Coordinates of N, CA and C in Angstrom, one line a residue:
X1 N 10.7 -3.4 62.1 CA 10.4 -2.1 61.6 C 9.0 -2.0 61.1
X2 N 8.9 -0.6 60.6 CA 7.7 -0.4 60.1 C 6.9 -1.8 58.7
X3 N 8.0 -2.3 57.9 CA 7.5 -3.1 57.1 C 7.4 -4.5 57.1
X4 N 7.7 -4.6 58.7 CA 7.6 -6.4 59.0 C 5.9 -5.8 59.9
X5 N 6.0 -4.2 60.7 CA 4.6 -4.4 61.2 C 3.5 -4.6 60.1
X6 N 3.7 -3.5 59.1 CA 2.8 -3.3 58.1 C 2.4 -5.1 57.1
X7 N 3.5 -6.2 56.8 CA 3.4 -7.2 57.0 C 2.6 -7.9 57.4
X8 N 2.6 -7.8 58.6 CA 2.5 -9.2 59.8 C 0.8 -8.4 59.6
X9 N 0.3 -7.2 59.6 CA -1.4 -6.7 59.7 C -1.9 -7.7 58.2
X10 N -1.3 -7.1 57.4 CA -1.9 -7.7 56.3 C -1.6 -9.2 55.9
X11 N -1.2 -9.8 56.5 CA -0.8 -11.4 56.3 C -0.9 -11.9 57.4
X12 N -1.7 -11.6 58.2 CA -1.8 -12.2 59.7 C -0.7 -13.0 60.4
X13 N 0.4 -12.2 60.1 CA 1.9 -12.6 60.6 C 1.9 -13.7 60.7
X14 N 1.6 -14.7 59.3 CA 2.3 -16.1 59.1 C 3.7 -15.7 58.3
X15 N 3.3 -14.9 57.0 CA 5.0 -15.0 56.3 C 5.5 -13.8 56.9
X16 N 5.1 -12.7 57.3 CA 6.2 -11.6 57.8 C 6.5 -12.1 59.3
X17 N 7.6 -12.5 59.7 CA 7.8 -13.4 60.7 C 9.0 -11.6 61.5
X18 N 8.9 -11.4 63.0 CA 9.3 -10.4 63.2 C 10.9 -11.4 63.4
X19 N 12.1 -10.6 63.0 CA 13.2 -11.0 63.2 C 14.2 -10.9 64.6
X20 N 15.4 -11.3 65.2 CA 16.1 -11.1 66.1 C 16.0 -9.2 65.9
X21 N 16.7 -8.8 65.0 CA 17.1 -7.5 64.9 C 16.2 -6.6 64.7
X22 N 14.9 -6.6 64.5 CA 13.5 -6.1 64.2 C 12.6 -6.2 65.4
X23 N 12.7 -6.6 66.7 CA 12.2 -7.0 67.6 C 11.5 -6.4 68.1
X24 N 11.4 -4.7 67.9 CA 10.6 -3.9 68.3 C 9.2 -4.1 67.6
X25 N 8.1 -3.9 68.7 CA 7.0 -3.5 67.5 C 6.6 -2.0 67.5
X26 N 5.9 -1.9 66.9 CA 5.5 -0.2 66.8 C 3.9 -0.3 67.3
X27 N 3.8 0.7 68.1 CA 2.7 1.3 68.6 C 2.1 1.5 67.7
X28 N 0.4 1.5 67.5 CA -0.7 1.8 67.2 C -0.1 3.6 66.6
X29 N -0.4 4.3 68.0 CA -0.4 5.6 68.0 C 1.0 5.9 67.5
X30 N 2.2 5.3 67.8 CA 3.3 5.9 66.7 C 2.7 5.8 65.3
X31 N 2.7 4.3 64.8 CA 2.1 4.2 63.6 C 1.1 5.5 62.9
X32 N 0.6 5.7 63.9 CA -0.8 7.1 63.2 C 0.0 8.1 63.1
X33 N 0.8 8.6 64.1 CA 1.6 9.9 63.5 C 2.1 9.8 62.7
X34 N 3.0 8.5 62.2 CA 4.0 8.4 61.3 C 3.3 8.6 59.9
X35 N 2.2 8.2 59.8 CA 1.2 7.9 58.6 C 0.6 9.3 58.6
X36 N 0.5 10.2 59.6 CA 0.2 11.6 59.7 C 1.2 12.7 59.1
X37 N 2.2 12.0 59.5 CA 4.1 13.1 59.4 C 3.6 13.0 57.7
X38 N 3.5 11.1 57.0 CA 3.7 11.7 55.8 C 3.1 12.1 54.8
X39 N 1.8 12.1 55.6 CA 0.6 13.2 54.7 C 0.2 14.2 54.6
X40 N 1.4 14.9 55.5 CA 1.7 16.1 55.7 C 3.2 16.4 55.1
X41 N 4.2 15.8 55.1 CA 5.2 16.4 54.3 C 5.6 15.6 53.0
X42 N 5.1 14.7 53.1 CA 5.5 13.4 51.6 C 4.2 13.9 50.2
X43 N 4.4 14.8 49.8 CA 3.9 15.2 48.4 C 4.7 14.9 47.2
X44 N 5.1 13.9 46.6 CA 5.6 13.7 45.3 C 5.4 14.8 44.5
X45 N 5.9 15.3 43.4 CA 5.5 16.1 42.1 C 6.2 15.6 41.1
X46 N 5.3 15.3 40.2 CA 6.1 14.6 38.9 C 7.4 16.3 38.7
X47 N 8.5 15.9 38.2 CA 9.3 16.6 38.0 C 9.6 16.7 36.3
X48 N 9.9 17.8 36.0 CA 9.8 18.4 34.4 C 9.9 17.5 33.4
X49 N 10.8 16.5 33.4 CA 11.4 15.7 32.6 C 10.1 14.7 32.6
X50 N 10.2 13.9 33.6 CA 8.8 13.1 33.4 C 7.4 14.1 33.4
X51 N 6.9 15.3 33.4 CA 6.1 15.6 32.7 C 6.2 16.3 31.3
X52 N 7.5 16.2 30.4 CA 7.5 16.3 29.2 C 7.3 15.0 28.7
X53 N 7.8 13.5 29.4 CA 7.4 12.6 29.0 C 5.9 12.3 28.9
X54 N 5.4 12.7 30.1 CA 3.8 12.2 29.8 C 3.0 13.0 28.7
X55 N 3.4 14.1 28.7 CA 2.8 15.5 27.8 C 3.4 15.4 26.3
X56 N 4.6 14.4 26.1 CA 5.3 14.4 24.4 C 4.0 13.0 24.2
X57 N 3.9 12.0 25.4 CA 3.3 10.8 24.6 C 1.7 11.2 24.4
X58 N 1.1 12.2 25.7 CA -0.2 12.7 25.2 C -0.8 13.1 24.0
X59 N -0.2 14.1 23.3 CA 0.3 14.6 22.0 C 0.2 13.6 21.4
X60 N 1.3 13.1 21.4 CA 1.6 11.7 20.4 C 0.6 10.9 20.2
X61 N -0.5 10.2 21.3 CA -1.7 9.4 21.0 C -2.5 10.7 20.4
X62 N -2.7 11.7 20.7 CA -4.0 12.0 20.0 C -3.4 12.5 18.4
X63 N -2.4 12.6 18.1 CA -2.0 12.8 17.0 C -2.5 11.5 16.6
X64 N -1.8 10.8 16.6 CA -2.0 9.3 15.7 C -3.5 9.0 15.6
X65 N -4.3 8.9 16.8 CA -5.8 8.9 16.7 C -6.2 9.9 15.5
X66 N -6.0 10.9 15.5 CA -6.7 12.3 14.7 C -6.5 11.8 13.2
X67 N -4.7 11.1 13.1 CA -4.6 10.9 11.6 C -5.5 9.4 11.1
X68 N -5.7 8.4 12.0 CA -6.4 7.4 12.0 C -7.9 7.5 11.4
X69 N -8.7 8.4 12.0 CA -9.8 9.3 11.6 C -10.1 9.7 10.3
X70 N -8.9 10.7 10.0 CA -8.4 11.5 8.8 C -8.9 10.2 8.1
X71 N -8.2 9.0 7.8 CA -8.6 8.2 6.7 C -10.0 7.5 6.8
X72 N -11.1 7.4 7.7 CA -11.8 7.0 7.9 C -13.1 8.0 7.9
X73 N -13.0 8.5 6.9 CA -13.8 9.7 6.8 C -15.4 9.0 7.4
X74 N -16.2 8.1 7.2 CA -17.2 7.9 7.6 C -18.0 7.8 8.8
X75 N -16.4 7.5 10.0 CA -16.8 7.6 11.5 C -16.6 8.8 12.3
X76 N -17.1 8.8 13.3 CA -17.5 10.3 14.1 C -15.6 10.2 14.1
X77 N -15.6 11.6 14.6 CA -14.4 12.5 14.5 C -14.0 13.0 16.2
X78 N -14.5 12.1 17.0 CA -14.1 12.2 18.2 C -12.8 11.9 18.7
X79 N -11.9 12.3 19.4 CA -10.8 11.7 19.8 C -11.0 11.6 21.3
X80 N -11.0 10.1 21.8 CA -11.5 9.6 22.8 C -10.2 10.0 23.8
X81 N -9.8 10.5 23.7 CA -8.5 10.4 25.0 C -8.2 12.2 24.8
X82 N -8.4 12.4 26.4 CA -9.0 14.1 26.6 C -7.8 14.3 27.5
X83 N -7.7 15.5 27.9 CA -7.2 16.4 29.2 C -7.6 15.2 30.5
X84 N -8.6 15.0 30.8 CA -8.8 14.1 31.8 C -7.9 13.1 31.9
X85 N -7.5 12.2 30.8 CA -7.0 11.0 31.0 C -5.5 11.6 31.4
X86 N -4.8 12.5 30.9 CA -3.8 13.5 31.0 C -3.6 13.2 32.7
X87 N -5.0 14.0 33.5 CA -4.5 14.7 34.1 C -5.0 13.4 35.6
X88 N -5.3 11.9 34.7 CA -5.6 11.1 36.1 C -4.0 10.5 35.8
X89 N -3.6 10.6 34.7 CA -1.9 9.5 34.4 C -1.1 10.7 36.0
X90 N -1.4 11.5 35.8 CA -0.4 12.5 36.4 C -0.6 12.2 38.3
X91 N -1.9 12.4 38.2 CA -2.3 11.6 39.5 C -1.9 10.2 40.3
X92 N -2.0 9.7 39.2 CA -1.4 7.8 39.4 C 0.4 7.9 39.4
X93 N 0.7 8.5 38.5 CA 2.5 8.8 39.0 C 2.4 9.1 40.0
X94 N 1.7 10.3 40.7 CA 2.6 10.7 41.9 C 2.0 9.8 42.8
X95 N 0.6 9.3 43.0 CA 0.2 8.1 43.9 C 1.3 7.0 44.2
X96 N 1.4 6.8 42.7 CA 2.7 5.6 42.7 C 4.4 6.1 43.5
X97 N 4.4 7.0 43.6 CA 5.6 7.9 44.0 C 5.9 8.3 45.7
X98 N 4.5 8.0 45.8 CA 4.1 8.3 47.7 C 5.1 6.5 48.0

């Protein structure tokens, strides 16, 4: 199947060994559509629940950072973790999700 071909590329098919019942290989050009089908219909979306989770812990670090500060009255007052890091966690879930 597709994960003894995907294997055998990247391990120059010493450990992914193709089996009796796997015997087919896959075409080049199948391969491309298949990787085409799912870059076209395979879009993850973090779903509600895990974006209240990432959005309650967001919150949460820059709270704790802000009160951290608060007692440290002599150092800049910057809170190093922005919208950006937000919005690359969100990115890397759904990458991880493909």
């Amino acid at each position: 199947g597709i994960a003894n071909h995907v294997m055998g590329v990247h391990i120059n098919s010493s450990i992914a060994e193709v089996t009796a019942q796997s015997s087919t290989e896959i075409s080049p050009t199948t391969l491309k559509k298949f990787i085409a089908y799912c870059r076209e219909r395979c879009a993850p979306r973090v779903n509600d629940e895990a974006a209240a989770l990432l959005s309650g812990q967001y919150v949460h670090i820059r709270n704790r950072i802000r009160e951290n500060l608060l007692n440290k009255p002599g150092e800049s007052q910057v809170v190093p973790i922005t919208v950006r890091q937000l919005e690359a966690l969100v990115r890397m879930a759904e990458a991880l999700a493909k």
